[in-house]
JSON list of C-alpha atoms and ligand atoms in Angstrom, two decimals:
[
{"chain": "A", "resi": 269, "resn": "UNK", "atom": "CA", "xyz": [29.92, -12.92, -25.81]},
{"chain": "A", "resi": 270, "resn": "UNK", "atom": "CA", "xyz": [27.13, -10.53, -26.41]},
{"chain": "A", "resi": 271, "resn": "UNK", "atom": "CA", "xyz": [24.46, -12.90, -26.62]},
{"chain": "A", "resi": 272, "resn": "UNK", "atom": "CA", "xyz": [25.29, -14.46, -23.41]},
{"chain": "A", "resi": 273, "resn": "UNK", "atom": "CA", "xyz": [24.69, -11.50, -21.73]},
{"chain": "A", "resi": 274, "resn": "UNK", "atom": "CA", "xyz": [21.73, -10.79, -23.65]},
{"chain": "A", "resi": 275, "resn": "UNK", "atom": "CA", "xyz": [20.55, -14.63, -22.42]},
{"chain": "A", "resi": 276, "resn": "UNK", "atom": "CA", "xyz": [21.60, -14.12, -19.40]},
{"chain": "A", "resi": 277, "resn": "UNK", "atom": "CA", "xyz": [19.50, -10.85, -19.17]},
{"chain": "A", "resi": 278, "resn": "UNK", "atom": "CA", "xyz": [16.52, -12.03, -20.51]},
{"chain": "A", "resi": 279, "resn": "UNK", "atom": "CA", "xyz": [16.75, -15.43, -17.93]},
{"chain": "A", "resi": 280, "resn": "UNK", "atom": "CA", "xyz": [17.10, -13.10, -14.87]},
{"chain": "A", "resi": 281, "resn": "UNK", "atom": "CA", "xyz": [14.12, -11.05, -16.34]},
{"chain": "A", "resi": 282, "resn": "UNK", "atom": "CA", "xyz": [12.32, -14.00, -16.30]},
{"chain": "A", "resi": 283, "resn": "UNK", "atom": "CA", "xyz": [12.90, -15.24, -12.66]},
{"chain": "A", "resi": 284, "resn": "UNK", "atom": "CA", "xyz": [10.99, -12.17, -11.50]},
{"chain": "A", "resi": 285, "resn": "UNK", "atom": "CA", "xyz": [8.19, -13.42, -8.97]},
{"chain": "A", "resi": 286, "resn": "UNK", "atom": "CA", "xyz": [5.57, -14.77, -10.95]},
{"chain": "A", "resi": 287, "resn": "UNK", "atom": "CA", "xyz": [5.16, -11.93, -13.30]},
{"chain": "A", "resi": 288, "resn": "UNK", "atom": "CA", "xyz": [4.02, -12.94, -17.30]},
{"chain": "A", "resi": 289, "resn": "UNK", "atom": "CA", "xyz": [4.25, -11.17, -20.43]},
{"chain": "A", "resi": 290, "resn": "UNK", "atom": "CA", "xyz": [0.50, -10.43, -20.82]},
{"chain": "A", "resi": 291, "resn": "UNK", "atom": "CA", "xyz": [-0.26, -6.96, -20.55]},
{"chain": "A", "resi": 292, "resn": "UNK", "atom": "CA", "xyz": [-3.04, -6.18, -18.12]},
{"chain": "A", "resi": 293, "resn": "UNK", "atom": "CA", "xyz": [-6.00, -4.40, -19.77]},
{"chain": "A", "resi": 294, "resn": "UNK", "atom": "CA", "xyz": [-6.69, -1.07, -19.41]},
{"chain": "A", "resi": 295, "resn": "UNK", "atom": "CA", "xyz": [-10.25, -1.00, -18.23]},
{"chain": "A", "resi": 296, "resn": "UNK", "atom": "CA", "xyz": [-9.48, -3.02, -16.16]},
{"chain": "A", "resi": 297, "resn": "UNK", "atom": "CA", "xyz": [-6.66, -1.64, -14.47]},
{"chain": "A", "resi": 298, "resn": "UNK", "atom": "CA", "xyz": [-9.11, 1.59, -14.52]},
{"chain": "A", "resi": 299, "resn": "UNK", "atom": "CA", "xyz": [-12.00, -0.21, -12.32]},
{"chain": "A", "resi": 300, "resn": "UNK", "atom": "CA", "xyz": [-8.80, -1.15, -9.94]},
{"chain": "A", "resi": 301, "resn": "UNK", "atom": "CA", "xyz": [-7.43, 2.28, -9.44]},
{"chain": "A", "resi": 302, "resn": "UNK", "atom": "CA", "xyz": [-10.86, 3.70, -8.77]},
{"chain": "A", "resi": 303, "resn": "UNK", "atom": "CA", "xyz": [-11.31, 1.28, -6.26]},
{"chain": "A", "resi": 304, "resn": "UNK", "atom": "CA", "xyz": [-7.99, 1.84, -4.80]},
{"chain": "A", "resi": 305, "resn": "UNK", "atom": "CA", "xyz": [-8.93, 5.54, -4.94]},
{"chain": "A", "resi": 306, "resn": "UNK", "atom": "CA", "xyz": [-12.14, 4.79, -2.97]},
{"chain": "A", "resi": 307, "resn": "UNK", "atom": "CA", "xyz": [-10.66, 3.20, -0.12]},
{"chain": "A", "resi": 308, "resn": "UNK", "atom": "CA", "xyz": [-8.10, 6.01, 0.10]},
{"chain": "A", "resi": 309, "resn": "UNK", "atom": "CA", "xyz": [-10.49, 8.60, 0.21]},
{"chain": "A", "resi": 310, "resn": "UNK", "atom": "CA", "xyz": [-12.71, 6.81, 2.52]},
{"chain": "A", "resi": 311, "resn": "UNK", "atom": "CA", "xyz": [-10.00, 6.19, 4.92]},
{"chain": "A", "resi": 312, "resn": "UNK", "atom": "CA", "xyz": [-9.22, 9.92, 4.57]},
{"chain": "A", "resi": 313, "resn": "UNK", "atom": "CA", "xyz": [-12.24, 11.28, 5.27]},
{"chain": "A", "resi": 314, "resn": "UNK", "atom": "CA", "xyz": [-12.99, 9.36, 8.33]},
{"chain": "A", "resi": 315, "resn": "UNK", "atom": "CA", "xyz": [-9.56, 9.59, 10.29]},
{"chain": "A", "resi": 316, "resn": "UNK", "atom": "CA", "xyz": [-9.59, 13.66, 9.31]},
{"chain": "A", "resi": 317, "resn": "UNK", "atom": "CA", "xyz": [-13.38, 13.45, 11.09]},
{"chain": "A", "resi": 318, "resn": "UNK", "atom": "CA", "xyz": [-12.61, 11.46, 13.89]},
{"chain": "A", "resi": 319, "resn": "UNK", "atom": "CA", "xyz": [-9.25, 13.53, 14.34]},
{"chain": "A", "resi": 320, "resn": "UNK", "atom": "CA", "xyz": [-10.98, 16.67, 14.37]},
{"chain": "A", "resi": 321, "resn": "UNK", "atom": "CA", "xyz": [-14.25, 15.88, 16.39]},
{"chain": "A", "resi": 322, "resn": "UNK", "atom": "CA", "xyz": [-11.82, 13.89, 19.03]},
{"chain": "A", "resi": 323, "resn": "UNK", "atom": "CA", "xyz": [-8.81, 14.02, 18.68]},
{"chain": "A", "resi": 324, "resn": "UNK", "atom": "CA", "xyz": [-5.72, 11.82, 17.58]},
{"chain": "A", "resi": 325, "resn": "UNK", "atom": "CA", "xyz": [-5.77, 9.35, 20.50]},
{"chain": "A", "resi": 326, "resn": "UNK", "atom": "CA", "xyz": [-8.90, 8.32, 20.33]},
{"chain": "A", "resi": 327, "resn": "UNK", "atom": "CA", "xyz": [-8.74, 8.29, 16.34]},
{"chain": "A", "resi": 328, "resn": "UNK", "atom": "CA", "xyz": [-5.55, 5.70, 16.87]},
{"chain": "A", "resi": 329, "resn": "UNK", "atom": "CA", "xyz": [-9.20, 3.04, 18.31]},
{"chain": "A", "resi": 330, "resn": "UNK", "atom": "CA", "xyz": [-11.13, 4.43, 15.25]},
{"chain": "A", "resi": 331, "resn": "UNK", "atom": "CA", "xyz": [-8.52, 3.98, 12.91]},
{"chain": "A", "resi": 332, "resn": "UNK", "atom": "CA", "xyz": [-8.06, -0.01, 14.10]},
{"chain": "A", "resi": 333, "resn": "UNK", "atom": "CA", "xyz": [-11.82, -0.63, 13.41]},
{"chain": "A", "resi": 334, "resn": "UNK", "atom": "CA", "xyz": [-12.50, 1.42, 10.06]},
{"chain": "A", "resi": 335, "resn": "UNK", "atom": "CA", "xyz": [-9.58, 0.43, 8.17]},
{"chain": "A", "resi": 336, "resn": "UNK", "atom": "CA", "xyz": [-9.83, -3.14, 8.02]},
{"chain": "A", "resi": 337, "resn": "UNK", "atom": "CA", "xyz": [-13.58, -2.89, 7.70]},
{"chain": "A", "resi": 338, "resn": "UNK", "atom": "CA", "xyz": [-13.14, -0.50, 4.17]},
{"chain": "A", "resi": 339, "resn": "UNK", "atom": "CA", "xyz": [-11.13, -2.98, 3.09]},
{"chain": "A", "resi": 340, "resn": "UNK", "atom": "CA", "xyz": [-13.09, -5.97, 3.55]},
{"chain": "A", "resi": 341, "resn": "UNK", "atom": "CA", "xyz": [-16.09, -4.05, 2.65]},
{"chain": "A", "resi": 342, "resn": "UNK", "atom": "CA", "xyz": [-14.74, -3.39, -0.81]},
{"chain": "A", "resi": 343, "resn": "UNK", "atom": "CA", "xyz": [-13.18, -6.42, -0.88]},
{"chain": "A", "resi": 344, "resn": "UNK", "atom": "CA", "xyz": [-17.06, -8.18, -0.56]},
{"chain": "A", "resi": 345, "resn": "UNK", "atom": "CA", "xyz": [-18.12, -5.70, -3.18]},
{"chain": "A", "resi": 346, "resn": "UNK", "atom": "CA", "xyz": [-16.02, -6.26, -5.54]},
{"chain": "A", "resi": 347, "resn": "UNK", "atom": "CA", "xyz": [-14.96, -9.87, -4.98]},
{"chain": "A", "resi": 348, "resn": "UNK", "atom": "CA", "xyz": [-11.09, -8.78, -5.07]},
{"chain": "A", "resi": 349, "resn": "UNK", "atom": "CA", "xyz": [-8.60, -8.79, -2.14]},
{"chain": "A", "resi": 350, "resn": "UNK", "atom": "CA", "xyz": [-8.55, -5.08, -1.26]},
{"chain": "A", "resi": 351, "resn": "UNK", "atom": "CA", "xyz": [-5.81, -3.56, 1.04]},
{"chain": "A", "resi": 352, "resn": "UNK", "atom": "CA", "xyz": [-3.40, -1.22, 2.59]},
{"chain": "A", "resi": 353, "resn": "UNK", "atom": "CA", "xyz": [0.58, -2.82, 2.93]},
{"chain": "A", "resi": 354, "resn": "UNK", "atom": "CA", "xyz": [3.56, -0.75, 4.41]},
{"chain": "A", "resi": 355, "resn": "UNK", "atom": "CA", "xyz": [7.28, -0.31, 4.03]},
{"chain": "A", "resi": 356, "resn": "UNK", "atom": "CA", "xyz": [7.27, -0.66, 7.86]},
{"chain": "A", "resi": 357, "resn": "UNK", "atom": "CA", "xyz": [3.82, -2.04, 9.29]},
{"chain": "A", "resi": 358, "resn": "UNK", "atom": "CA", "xyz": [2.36, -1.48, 12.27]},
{"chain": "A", "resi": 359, "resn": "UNK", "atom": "CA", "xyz": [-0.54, -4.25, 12.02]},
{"chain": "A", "resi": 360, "resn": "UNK", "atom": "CA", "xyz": [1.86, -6.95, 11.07]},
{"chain": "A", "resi": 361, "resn": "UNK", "atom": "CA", "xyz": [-1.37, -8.88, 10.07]},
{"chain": "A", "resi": 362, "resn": "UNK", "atom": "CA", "xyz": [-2.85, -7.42, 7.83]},
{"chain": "A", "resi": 363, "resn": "UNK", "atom": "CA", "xyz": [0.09, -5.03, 6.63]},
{"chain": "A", "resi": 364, "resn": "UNK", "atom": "CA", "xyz": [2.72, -6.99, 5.76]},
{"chain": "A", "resi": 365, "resn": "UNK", "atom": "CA", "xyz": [3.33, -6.84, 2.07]},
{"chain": "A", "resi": 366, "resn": "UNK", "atom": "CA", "xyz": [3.87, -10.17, 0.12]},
{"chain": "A", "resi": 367, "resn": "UNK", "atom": "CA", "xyz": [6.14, -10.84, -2.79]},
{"chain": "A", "resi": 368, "resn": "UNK", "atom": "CA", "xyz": [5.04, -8.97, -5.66]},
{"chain": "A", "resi": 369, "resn": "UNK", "atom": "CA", "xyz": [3.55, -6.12, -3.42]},
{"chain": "A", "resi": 370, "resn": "UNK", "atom": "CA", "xyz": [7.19, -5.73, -2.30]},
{"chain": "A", "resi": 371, "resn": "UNK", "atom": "CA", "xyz": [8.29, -5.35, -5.62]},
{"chain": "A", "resi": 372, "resn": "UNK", "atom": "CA", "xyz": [5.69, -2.83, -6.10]},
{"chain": "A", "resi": 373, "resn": "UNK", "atom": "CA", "xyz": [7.27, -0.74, -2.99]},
{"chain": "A", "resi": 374, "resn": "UNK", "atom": "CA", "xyz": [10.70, -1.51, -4.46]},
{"chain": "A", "resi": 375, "resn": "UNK", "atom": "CA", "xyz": [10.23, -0.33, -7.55]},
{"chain": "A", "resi": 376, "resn": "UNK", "atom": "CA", "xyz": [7.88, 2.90, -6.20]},
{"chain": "A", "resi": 377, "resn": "UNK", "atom": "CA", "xyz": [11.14, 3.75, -3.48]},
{"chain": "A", "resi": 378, "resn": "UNK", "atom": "CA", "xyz": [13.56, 3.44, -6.39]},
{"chain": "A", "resi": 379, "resn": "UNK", "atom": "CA", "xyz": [11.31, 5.92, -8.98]},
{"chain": "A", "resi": 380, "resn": "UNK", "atom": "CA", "xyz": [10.86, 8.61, -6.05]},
{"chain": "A", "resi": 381, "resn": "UNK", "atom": "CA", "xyz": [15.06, 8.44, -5.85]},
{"chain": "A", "resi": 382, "resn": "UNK", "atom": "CA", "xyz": [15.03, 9.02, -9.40]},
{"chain": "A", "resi": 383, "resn": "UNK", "atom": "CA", "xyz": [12.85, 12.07, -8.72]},
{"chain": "A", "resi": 384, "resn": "UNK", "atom": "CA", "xyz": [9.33, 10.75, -9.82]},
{"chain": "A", "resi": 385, "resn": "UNK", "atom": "CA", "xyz": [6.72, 12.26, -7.64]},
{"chain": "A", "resi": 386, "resn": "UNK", "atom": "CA", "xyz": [4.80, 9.34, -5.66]},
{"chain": "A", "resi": 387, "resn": "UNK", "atom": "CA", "xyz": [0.85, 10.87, -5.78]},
{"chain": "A", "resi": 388, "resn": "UNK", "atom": "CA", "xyz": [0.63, 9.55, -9.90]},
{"chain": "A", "resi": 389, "resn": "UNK", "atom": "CA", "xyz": [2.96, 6.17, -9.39]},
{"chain": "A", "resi": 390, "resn": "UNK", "atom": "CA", "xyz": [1.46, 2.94, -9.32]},
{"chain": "A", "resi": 391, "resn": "UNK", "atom": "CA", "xyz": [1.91, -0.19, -11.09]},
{"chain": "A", "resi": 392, "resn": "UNK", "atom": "CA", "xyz": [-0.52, -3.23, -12.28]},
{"chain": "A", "resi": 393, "resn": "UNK", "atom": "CA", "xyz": [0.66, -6.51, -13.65]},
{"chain": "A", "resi": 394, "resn": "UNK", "atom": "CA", "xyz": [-0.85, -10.24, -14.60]},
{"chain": "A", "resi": 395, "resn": "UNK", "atom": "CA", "xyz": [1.04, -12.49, -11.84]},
{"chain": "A", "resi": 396, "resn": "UNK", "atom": "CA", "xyz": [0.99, -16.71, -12.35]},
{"chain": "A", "resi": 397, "resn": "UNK", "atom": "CA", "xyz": [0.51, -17.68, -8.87]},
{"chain": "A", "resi": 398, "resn": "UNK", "atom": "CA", "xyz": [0.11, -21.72, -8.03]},
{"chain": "A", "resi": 399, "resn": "UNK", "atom": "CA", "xyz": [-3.65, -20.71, -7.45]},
{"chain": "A", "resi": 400, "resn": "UNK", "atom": "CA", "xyz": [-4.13, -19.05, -10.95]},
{"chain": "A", "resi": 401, "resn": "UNK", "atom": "CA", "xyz": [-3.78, -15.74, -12.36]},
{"chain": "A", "resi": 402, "resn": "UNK", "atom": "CA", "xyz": [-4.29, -12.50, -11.30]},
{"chain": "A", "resi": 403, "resn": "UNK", "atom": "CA", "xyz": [-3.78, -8.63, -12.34]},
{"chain": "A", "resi": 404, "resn": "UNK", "atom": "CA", "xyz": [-2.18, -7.05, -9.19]},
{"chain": "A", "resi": 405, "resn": "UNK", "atom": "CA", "xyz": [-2.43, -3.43, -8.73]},
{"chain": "A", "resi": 406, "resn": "UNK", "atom": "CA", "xyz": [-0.45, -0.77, -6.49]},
{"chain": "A", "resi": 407, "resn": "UNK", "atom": "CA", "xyz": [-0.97, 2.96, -5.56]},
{"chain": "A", "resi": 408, "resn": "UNK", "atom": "CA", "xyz": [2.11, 4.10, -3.74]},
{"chain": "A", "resi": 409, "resn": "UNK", "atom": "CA", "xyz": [0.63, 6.56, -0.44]},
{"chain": "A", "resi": 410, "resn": "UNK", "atom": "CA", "xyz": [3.46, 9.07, 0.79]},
{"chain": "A", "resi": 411, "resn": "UNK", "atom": "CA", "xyz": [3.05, 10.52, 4.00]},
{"chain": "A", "resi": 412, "resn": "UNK", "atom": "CA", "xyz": [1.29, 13.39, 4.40]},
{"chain": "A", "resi": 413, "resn": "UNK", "atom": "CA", "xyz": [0.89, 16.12, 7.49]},
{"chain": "A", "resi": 414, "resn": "UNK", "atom": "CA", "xyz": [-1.70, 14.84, 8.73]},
{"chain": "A", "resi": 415, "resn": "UNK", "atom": "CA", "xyz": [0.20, 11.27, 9.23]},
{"chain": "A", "resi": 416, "resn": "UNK", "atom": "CA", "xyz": [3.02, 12.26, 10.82]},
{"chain": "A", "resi": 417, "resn": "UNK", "atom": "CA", "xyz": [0.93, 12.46, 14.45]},
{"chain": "A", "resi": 418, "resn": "UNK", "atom": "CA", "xyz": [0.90, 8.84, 14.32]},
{"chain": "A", "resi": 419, "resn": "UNK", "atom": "CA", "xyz": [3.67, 8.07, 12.17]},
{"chain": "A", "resi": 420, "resn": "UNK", "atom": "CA", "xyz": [6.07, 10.48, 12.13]},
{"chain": "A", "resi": 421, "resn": "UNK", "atom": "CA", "xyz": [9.52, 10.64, 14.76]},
{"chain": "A", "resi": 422, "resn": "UNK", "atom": "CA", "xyz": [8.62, 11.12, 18.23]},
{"chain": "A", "resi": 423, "resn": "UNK", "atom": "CA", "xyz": [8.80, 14.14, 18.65]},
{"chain": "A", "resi": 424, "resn": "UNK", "atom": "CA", "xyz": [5.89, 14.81, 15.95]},
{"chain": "A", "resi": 425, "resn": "UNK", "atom": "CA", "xyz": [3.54, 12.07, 18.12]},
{"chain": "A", "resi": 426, "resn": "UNK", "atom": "CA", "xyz": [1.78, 13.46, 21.03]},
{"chain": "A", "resi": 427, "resn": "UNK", "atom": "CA", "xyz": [1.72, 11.45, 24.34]},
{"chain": "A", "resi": 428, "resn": "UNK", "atom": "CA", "xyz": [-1.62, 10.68, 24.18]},
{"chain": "A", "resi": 429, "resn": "UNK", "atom": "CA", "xyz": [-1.22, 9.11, 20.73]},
{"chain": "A", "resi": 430, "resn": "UNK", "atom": "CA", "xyz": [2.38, 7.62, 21.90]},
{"chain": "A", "resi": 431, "resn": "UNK", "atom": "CA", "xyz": [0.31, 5.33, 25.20]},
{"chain": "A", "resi": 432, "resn": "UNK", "atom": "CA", "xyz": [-2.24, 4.09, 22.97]},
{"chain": "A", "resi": 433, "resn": "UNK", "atom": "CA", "xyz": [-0.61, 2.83, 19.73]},
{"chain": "A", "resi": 434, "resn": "UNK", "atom": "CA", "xyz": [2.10, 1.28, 22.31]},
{"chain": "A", "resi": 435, "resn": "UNK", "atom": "CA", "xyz": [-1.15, -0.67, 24.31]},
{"chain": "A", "resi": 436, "resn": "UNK", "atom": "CA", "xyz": [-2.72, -1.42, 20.70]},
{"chain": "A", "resi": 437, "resn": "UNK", "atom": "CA", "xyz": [-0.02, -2.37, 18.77]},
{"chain": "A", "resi": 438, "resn": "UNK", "atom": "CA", "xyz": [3.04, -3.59, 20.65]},
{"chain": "A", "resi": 439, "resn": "UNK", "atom": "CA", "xyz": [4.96, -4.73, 17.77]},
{"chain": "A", "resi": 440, "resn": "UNK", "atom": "CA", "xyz": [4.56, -1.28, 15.85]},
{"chain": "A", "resi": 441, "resn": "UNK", "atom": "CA", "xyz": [7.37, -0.23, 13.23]},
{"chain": "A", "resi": 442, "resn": "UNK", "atom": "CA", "xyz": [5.49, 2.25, 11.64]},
{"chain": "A", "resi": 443, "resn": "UNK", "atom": "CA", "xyz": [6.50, 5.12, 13.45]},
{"chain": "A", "resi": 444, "resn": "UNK", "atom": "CA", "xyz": [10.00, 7.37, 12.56]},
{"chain": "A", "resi": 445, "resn": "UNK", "atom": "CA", "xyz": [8.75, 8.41, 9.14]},
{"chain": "A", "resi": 446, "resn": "UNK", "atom": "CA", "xyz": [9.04, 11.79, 7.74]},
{"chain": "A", "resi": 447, "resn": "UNK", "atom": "CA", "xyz": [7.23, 14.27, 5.25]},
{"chain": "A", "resi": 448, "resn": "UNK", "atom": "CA", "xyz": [7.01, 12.97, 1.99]},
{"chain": "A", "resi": 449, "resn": "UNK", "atom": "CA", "xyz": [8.45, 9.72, 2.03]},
{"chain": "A", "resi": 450, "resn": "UNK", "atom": "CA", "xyz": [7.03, 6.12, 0.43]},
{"chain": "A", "resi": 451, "resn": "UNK", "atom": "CA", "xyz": [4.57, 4.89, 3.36]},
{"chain": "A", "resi": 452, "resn": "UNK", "atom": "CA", "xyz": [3.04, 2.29, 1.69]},
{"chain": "A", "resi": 453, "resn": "UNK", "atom": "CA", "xyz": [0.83, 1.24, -0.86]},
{"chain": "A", "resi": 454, "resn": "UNK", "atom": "CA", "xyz": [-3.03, 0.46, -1.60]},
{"chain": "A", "resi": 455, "resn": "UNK", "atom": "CA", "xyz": [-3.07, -2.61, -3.37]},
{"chain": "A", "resi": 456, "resn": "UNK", "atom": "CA", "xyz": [-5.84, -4.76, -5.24]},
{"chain": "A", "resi": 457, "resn": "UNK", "atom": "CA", "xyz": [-5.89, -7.98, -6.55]},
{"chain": "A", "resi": 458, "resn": "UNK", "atom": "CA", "xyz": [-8.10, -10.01, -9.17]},
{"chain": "A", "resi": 459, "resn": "UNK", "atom": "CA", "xyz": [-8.50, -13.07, -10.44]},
{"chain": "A", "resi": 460, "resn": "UNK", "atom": "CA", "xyz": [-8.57, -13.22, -14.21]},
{"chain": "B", "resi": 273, "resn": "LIG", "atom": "C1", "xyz": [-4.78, 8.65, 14.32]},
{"chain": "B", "resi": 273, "resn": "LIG", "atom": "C2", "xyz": [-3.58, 7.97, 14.00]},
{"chain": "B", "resi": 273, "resn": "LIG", "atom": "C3", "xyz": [-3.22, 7.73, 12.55]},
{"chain": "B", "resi": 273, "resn": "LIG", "atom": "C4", "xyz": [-3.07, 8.67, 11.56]},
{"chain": "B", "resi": 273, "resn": "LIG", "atom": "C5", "xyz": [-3.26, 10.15, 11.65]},
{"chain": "B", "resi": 273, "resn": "LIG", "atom": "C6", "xyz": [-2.64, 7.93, 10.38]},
{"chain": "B", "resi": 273, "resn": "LIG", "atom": "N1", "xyz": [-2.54, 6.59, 10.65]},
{"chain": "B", "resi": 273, "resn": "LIG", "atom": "FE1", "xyz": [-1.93, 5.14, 9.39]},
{"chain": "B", "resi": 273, "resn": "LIG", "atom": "N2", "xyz": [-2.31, 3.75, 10.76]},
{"chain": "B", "resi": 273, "resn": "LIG", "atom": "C7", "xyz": [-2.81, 4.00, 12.02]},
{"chain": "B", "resi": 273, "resn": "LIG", "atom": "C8", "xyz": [-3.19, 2.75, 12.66]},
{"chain": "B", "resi": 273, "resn": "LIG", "atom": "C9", "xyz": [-3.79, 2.59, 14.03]},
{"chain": "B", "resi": 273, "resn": "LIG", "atom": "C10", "xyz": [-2.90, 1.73, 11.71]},
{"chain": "B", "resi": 273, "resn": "LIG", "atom": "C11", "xyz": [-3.16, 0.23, 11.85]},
{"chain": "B", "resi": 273, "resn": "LIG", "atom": "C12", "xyz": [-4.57, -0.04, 11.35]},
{"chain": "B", "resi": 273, "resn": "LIG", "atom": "C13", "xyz": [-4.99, -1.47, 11.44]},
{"chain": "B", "resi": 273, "resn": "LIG", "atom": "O1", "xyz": [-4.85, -2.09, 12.51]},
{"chain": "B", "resi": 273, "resn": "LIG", "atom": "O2", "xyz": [-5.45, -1.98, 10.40]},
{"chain": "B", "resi": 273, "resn": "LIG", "atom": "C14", "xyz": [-2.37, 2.40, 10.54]},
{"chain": "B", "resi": 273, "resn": "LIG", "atom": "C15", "xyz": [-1.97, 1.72, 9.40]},
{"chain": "B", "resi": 273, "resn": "LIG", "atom": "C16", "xyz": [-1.55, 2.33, 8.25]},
{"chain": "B", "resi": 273, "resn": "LIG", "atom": "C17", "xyz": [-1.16, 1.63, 7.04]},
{"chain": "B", "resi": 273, "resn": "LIG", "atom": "C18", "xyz": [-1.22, 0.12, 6.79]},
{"chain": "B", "resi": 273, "resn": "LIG", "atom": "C19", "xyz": [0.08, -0.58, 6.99]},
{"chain": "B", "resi": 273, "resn": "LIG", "atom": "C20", "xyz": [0.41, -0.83, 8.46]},
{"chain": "B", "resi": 273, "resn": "LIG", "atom": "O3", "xyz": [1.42, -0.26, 8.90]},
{"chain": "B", "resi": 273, "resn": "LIG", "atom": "O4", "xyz": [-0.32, -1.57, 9.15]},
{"chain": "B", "resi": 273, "resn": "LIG", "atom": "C21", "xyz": [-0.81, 2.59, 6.13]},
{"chain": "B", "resi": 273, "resn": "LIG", "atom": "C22", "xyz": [-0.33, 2.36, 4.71]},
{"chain": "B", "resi": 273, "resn": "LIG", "atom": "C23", "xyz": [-1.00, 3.87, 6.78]},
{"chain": "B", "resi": 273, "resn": "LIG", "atom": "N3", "xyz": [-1.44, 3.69, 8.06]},
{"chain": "B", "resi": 273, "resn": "LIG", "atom": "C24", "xyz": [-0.79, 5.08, 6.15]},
{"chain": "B", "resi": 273, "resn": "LIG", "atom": "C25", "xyz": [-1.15, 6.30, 6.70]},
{"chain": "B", "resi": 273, "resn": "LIG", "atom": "C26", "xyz": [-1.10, 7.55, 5.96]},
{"chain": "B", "resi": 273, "resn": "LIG", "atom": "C27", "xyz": [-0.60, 7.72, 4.54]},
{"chain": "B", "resi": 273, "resn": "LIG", "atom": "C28", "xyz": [-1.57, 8.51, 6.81]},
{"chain": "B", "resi": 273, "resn": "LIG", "atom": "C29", "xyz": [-1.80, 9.98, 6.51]},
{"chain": "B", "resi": 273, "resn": "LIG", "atom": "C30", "xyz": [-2.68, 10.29, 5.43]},
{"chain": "B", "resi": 273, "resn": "LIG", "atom": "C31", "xyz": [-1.91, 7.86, 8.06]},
{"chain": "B", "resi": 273, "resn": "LIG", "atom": "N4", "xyz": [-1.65, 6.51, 7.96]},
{"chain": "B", "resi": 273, "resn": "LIG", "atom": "C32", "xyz": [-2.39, 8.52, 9.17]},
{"chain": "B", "resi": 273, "resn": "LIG", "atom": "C33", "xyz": [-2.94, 5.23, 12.63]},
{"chain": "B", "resi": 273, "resn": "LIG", "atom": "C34", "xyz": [-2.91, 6.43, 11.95]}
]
């Protein structure tokens, strides 16, 4: 009786989304943080600038151009796929996690229950995919002051702001968040 539930553990463990026993290595997993790190700090300092010089609307425009282009300039840099996914996205395109990035946001939502704190928590696994191998990373990003003028309730998101994510992104869901809670993640990935 006990070892079928002990089989039966170790199966299910097993049919998690194309994640292997080898352990990612650490320098590695280093280079990807600090990446990750970069594109969250560059991301920072530009929407705080533009936010500040004139003012949240028009940093809504700013925010549209700069993101993706940090990413993919990182991503040419480094030769990895270098990103920003959310829990709820509001360019559906480019932030809509897949699989194992969902896991990663599972797994971060579930440790902040449990009373982890989110600004340390990430996690970086080797993933089988059909095109090869990979060590995926994730940084979990929890909202912040700052974020709640164009992601918080309504009533944190000034008109200005409210008109122009509504003409630039139709489809948003990323809006009704509150302080502290699991936004998203930065990820990384790399072929091994
Ligand atoms: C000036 C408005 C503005 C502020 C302030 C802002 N964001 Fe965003 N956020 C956006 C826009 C616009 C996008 C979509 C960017 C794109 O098209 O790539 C976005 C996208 C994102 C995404 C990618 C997933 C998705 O929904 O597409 C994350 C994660 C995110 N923001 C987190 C944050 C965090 C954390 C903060 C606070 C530190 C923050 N944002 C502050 C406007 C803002």
């Amino acid at each position: 009786m006990k070892k079928t539930l002990i089989l039966v553990l170790l199966l299910t463990g097993c049919a998690t989304p194309g994640a292997v026993t080898q352990k990612p290595d650490p320098k590695q997993v280093d280079e990807m943080r600090a990446t990750a790190k970069t594109l969250a700090m560059q991301l920072g300092g530009k929407l705080k600038a533009e936010m500040e010089a004139n003012g949240p609307a028009a940093a809504v425009g700013v925010c549209k151009k700069i993101a993706p282009q940090i990413a993919a300039d990182l991503s040419k840099q480094t030769g990895w796929k270098v990103g920003r996914v959310g829990t709820r996205v509001r360019n559906a395109e480019t932030g809509t996690p897949d699989a194992w990035n969902a896991k990663a946001l599972a797994e971060f939502s579930q440790r902040m229950k449990q009373g982890e704190k989110p600004d340390a928590m990430e996690l970086a696994e080797v993933v089988a995919e059909p095109s090869g191998k990979y060590l995926r990373y994730a940084k979990a990003i929890a909202v912040q002051p700052l974020c709640l003028t164009c992601h918080g309730s309504p009533k944190d998101i000034p008109e200005g702001v409210k008109a122009r994510l509504q003409a630039e992104y139709p489809m948003d869901k990323a809006t009704g968040y509150s302080l502290g809670e699991l936004r998203g993640a930065v990820v990384v990935k790399r072929p091994l």
